[in-house]
Structure formats: structure tokens, C-alpha cells
Amino acid sequence: MGNVRELLSSRMGPTTVKFDTGRGGTPDLTTQDIAAALAYVQDGLGRELLETLWWPESAARRRDYLRQGVIGLVAPEFNRQQVALSTARTEFGIAKASMGWGGGAVTDAQRKEVRRTELALELARAGTWPNNTMEQLGVLAGAVIDEMAMACPCKKCDGVRTQPAEDGLGVMRCDDCAGSGFEPLSGRKRAAAIGADCSAYSRFWQPVYVWMLGRMRALEEGAAAEFGRALTRAA
Ligand SMILES: [Zn+2]
């Protein structure tokens, strides 16, 4: 799949490039063919990322679309977490208020409900990104895109994403890269990229960073695959 990305990045170079369709031929594709194939890639964040990473000249003109795509990805999940947290807090409050309501005796069931809702609130808190996530979105997205742009294949699995299974039968997800196929950047480097210190990164920012990186990589890969299929049809 790397070759269709390289093809895109070479678009501003020679007007005709060779593209191996995997069918034995290496037809010449013009820049018009490549631009036409790109037009078949569905609009959205995946395509914006594909262009940002591999065709920066075009991406510079599409910065607003990239921003909208990132917001469209992150904001719904951020809202979902906020609602879940707020609901958990309400339920914990209700459970506490219900204990001995109106001077009645506190029952075991009520105590149990307080413990259950307290635990649920803790879980919701742990699963909630920092309050200022949306304010930091531009910085986070920039750092994630830079990591995607500079990523090297994972040293352990060589980018294959799997490793031999421990029992010697078949394969399992590569531990080192968590199945991404890329060498992850260290927490220290990610912290520096978002202007946080190491402990703030690992305590607060890592979950949202890793989530964004995973989603954005998958979207870009989907767009690259679509682009590859459109090129094969054009060839
Ligand atoms: Zn790996």
C-alpha cells in the first residue's frame, strides 16, 4: 500500500509515473489520472490525512477541512464521555441521598447501591479525557499527524503487525506496536510535541493521544486503500 502513497507524493514531480497494478503491467499514469483517482476517495478525515501526509501542496489549501475532520472525530467521543461522567455523578448523588431518606433506616441494599454507583463514577472519571481536551485539540492533532508522518516500521514485527504466537501456532498481535505496525514514539517525545511534561502526558494526555493516533491511522489507511483501488481501475 505504501506505493500508492508514494505515487501521490510524487504527483508534483514528473507528469507521468509508472504504477504497478499487480496485474503484471506497469501502465503510465498521468497526474490527471492520479487526481481523478483521488477524487474517488470518499470525503472525510481519512482523505484529508492522506493528502496532508502525502500531498502537502494540496493539504495546505485544505487545512479547514482537516480541522473540521478532526473536530468531527474527537468532539462526539468527548461529549459521550462528559455525558457518561455526568450521569454517573447524578446516580451516585441519588444513591447517597436515598440512604436513610426522610429519617428511615439505612438498608443494606442502599449501601450496596452507594458502593456500586461510586465505583461506576470512578470508572467514568478514569475514562474521561481532560476537561480542556477541545482547547488542546489543534496541538494534539498536530502532534499526532507529525508522528504519523515520521513513523518508522516497528522494529520487532518489521511493520507486519503480528508476531509468532507464544504456543508456536499461528500469529498474534505484535506487543511492541500494539498491532499498528509502527514504532511508537516515546512518551517523552509525545509530551514534548504537545508542550506537556512527561508526567502530565502519561497521567492525562496519553489516552486521548493514543485514541486519536489509532483512529486517524485507520482512517488514513482506509483512504489509501480506496485510492489504490481507484488507481487500479484507472490503470
Ligand atoms: Zn510491531
JSON list of N, CA and C in Angstrom, two decimals, residues 77-78 80-92 116-131:
[
{"chain": "A", "resi": 77, "resn": "GLU", "atom": "N", "xyz": [-16.89, 11.88, 20.73]},
{"chain": "A", "resi": 77, "resn": "GLU", "atom": "CA", "xyz": [-16.41, 10.99, 21.79]},
{"chain": "A", "resi": 77, "resn": "GLU", "atom": "C", "xyz": [-16.23, 11.77, 23.10]},
{"chain": "A", "resi": 78, "resn": "PHE", "atom": "N", "xyz": [-15.72, 13.00, 22.99]},
{"chain": "A", "resi": 78, "resn": "PHE", "atom": "CA", "xyz": [-15.57, 13.85, 24.18]},
{"chain": "A", "resi": 78, "resn": "PHE", "atom": "C", "xyz": [-16.94, 14.09, 24.83]},
{"chain": "A", "resi": 80, "resn": "ARG", "atom": "N", "xyz": [-19.63, 12.24, 24.53]},
{"chain": "A", "resi": 80, "resn": "ARG", "atom": "CA", "xyz": [-20.13, 10.98, 25.09]},
{"chain": "A", "resi": 80, "resn": "ARG", "atom": "C", "xyz": [-19.55, 10.76, 26.49]},
{"chain": "A", "resi": 81, "resn": "GLN", "atom": "N", "xyz": [-18.24, 11.00, 26.63]},
{"chain": "A", "resi": 81, "resn": "GLN", "atom": "CA", "xyz": [-17.60, 10.81, 27.94]},
{"chain": "A", "resi": 81, "resn": "GLN", "atom": "C", "xyz": [-18.17, 11.78, 28.98]},
{"chain": "A", "resi": 82, "resn": "GLN", "atom": "N", "xyz": [-18.40, 13.03, 28.56]},
{"chain": "A", "resi": 82, "resn": "GLN", "atom": "CA", "xyz": [-18.92, 14.02, 29.50]},
{"chain": "A", "resi": 82, "resn": "GLN", "atom": "C", "xyz": [-20.31, 13.63, 29.99]},
{"chain": "A", "resi": 83, "resn": "VAL", "atom": "N", "xyz": [-21.13, 13.13, 29.07]},
{"chain": "A", "resi": 83, "resn": "VAL", "atom": "CA", "xyz": [-22.48, 12.70, 29.43]},
{"chain": "A", "resi": 83, "resn": "VAL", "atom": "C", "xyz": [-22.40, 11.50, 30.38]},
{"chain": "A", "resi": 84, "resn": "ALA", "atom": "N", "xyz": [-21.51, 10.55, 30.06]},
{"chain": "A", "resi": 84, "resn": "ALA", "atom": "CA", "xyz": [-21.37, 9.36, 30.90]},
{"chain": "A", "resi": 84, "resn": "ALA", "atom": "C", "xyz": [-20.92, 9.75, 32.31]},
{"chain": "A", "resi": 85, "resn": "LEU", "atom": "N", "xyz": [-19.98, 10.71, 32.38]},
{"chain": "A", "resi": 85, "resn": "LEU", "atom": "CA", "xyz": [-19.47, 11.16, 33.68]},
{"chain": "A", "resi": 85, "resn": "LEU", "atom": "C", "xyz": [-20.58, 11.86, 34.48]},
{"chain": "A", "resi": 86, "resn": "SER", "atom": "N", "xyz": [-21.31, 12.73, 33.80]},
{"chain": "A", "resi": 86, "resn": "SER", "atom": "CA", "xyz": [-22.38, 13.47, 34.45]},
{"chain": "A", "resi": 86, "resn": "SER", "atom": "C", "xyz": [-23.48, 12.53, 34.95]},
{"chain": "A", "resi": 87, "resn": "THR", "atom": "N", "xyz": [-23.81, 11.54, 34.13]},
{"chain": "A", "resi": 87, "resn": "THR", "atom": "CA", "xyz": [-24.83, 10.55, 34.52]},
{"chain": "A", "resi": 87, "resn": "THR", "atom": "C", "xyz": [-24.36, 9.76, 35.74]},
{"chain": "A", "resi": 88, "resn": "ALA", "atom": "N", "xyz": [-23.08, 9.36, 35.72]},
{"chain": "A", "resi": 88, "resn": "ALA", "atom": "CA", "xyz": [-22.54, 8.58, 36.85]},
{"chain": "A", "resi": 88, "resn": "ALA", "atom": "C", "xyz": [-22.55, 9.40, 38.13]},
{"chain": "A", "resi": 89, "resn": "ARG", "atom": "N", "xyz": [-22.25, 10.71, 37.99]},
{"chain": "A", "resi": 89, "resn": "ARG", "atom": "CA", "xyz": [-22.23, 11.59, 39.16]},
{"chain": "A", "resi": 89, "resn": "ARG", "atom": "C", "xyz": [-23.65, 11.74, 39.72]},
{"chain": "A", "resi": 90, "resn": "THR", "atom": "N", "xyz": [-24.62, 11.90, 38.83]},
{"chain": "A", "resi": 90, "resn": "THR", "atom": "CA", "xyz": [-26.02, 12.01, 39.25]},
{"chain": "A", "resi": 90, "resn": "THR", "atom": "C", "xyz": [-26.47, 10.75, 39.98]},
{"chain": "A", "resi": 91, "resn": "GLU", "atom": "N", "xyz": [-26.11, 9.59, 39.42]},
{"chain": "A", "resi": 91, "resn": "GLU", "atom": "CA", "xyz": [-26.56, 8.34, 40.03]},
{"chain": "A", "resi": 91, "resn": "GLU", "atom": "C", "xyz": [-25.94, 8.13, 41.40]},
{"chain": "A", "resi": 92, "resn": "PHE", "atom": "N", "xyz": [-24.68, 8.53, 41.54]},
{"chain": "A", "resi": 92, "resn": "PHE", "atom": "CA", "xyz": [-24.01, 8.43, 42.85]},
{"chain": "A", "resi": 92, "resn": "PHE", "atom": "C", "xyz": [-24.70, 9.36, 43.85]},
{"chain": "A", "resi": 116, "resn": "ARG", "atom": "N", "xyz": [-21.86, 0.65, 44.48]},
{"chain": "A", "resi": 116, "resn": "ARG", "atom": "CA", "xyz": [-21.92, 0.38, 43.03]},
{"chain": "A", "resi": 116, "resn": "ARG", "atom": "C", "xyz": [-21.78, 1.67, 42.24]},
{"chain": "A", "resi": 117, "resn": "THR", "atom": "N", "xyz": [-22.54, 2.69, 42.64]},
{"chain": "A", "resi": 117, "resn": "THR", "atom": "CA", "xyz": [-22.52, 3.95, 41.87]},
{"chain": "A", "resi": 117, "resn": "THR", "atom": "C", "xyz": [-21.20, 4.70, 42.08]},
{"chain": "A", "resi": 118, "resn": "GLU", "atom": "N", "xyz": [-20.59, 4.52, 43.24]},
{"chain": "A", "resi": 118, "resn": "GLU", "atom": "CA", "xyz": [-19.30, 5.16, 43.49]},
{"chain": "A", "resi": 118, "resn": "GLU", "atom": "C", "xyz": [-18.23, 4.57, 42.57]},
{"chain": "A", "resi": 119, "resn": "LEU", "atom": "N", "xyz": [-18.27, 3.24, 42.45]},
{"chain": "A", "resi": 119, "resn": "LEU", "atom": "CA", "xyz": [-17.34, 2.55, 41.57]},
{"chain": "A", "resi": 119, "resn": "LEU", "atom": "C", "xyz": [-17.57, 2.97, 40.11]},
{"chain": "A", "resi": 120, "resn": "ALA", "atom": "N", "xyz": [-18.84, 3.06, 39.75]},
{"chain": "A", "resi": 120, "resn": "ALA", "atom": "CA", "xyz": [-19.17, 3.46, 38.37]},
{"chain": "A", "resi": 120, "resn": "ALA", "atom": "C", "xyz": [-18.68, 4.87, 38.10]},
{"chain": "A", "resi": 121, "resn": "LEU", "atom": "N", "xyz": [-18.76, 5.74, 39.12]},
{"chain": "A", "resi": 121, "resn": "LEU", "atom": "CA", "xyz": [-18.29, 7.11, 38.96]},
{"chain": "A", "resi": 121, "resn": "LEU", "atom": "C", "xyz": [-16.76, 7.13, 38.80]},
{"chain": "A", "resi": 122, "resn": "GLU", "atom": "N", "xyz": [-16.07, 6.31, 39.58]},
{"chain": "A", "resi": 122, "resn": "GLU", "atom": "CA", "xyz": [-14.61, 6.23, 39.45]},
{"chain": "A", "resi": 122, "resn": "GLU", "atom": "C", "xyz": [-14.22, 5.77, 38.04]},
{"chain": "A", "resi": 123, "resn": "LEU", "atom": "N", "xyz": [-14.94, 4.75, 37.56]},
{"chain": "A", "resi": 123, "resn": "LEU", "atom": "CA", "xyz": [-14.65, 4.24, 36.22]},
{"chain": "A", "resi": 123, "resn": "LEU", "atom": "C", "xyz": [-14.89, 5.31, 35.16]},
{"chain": "A", "resi": 124, "resn": "ALA", "atom": "N", "xyz": [-16.01, 6.04, 35.32]},
{"chain": "A", "resi": 124, "resn": "ALA", "atom": "CA", "xyz": [-16.33, 7.09, 34.35]},
{"chain": "A", "resi": 124, "resn": "ALA", "atom": "C", "xyz": [-15.26, 8.18, 34.38]},
{"chain": "A", "resi": 125, "resn": "ARG", "atom": "N", "xyz": [-14.79, 8.52, 35.60]},
{"chain": "A", "resi": 125, "resn": "ARG", "atom": "CA", "xyz": [-13.72, 9.53, 35.72]},
{"chain": "A", "resi": 125, "resn": "ARG", "atom": "C", "xyz": [-12.46, 9.07, 35.01]},
{"chain": "A", "resi": 126, "resn": "ALA", "atom": "N", "xyz": [-12.11, 7.79, 35.23]},
{"chain": "A", "resi": 126, "resn": "ALA", "atom": "CA", "xyz": [-10.89, 7.25, 34.63]},
{"chain": "A", "resi": 126, "resn": "ALA", "atom": "C", "xyz": [-11.00, 7.22, 33.10]},
{"chain": "A", "resi": 127, "resn": "GLY", "atom": "N", "xyz": [-12.22, 7.09, 32.61]},
{"chain": "A", "resi": 127, "resn": "GLY", "atom": "CA", "xyz": [-12.40, 7.00, 31.16]},
{"chain": "A", "resi": 127, "resn": "GLY", "atom": "C", "xyz": [-12.71, 8.34, 30.51]},
{"chain": "A", "resi": 128, "resn": "THR", "atom": "N", "xyz": [-12.50, 9.43, 31.24]},
{"chain": "A", "resi": 128, "resn": "THR", "atom": "CA", "xyz": [-12.81, 10.75, 30.70]},
{"chain": "A", "resi": 128, "resn": "THR", "atom": "C", "xyz": [-11.52, 11.51, 30.39]},
{"chain": "A", "resi": 129, "resn": "TRP", "atom": "N", "xyz": [-11.45, 12.03, 29.20]},
{"chain": "A", "resi": 129, "resn": "TRP", "atom": "CA", "xyz": [-10.27, 12.82, 28.81]},
{"chain": "A", "resi": 129, "resn": "TRP", "atom": "C", "xyz": [-10.27, 14.14, 29.57]},
{"chain": "A", "resi": 130, "resn": "PRO", "atom": "N", "xyz": [-9.12, 14.82, 29.58]},
{"chain": "A", "resi": 130, "resn": "PRO", "atom": "CA", "xyz": [-9.04, 16.09, 30.32]},
{"chain": "A", "resi": 130, "resn": "PRO", "atom": "C", "xyz": [-10.13, 17.09, 29.87]},
{"chain": "A", "resi": 131, "resn": "ASN", "atom": "N", "xyz": [-10.56, 17.92, 30.83]},
{"chain": "A", "resi": 131, "resn": "ASN", "atom": "CA", "xyz": [-11.59, 18.92, 30.56]},
{"chain": "A", "resi": 131, "resn": "ASN", "atom": "C", "xyz": [-11.24, 19.84, 29.41]}
]
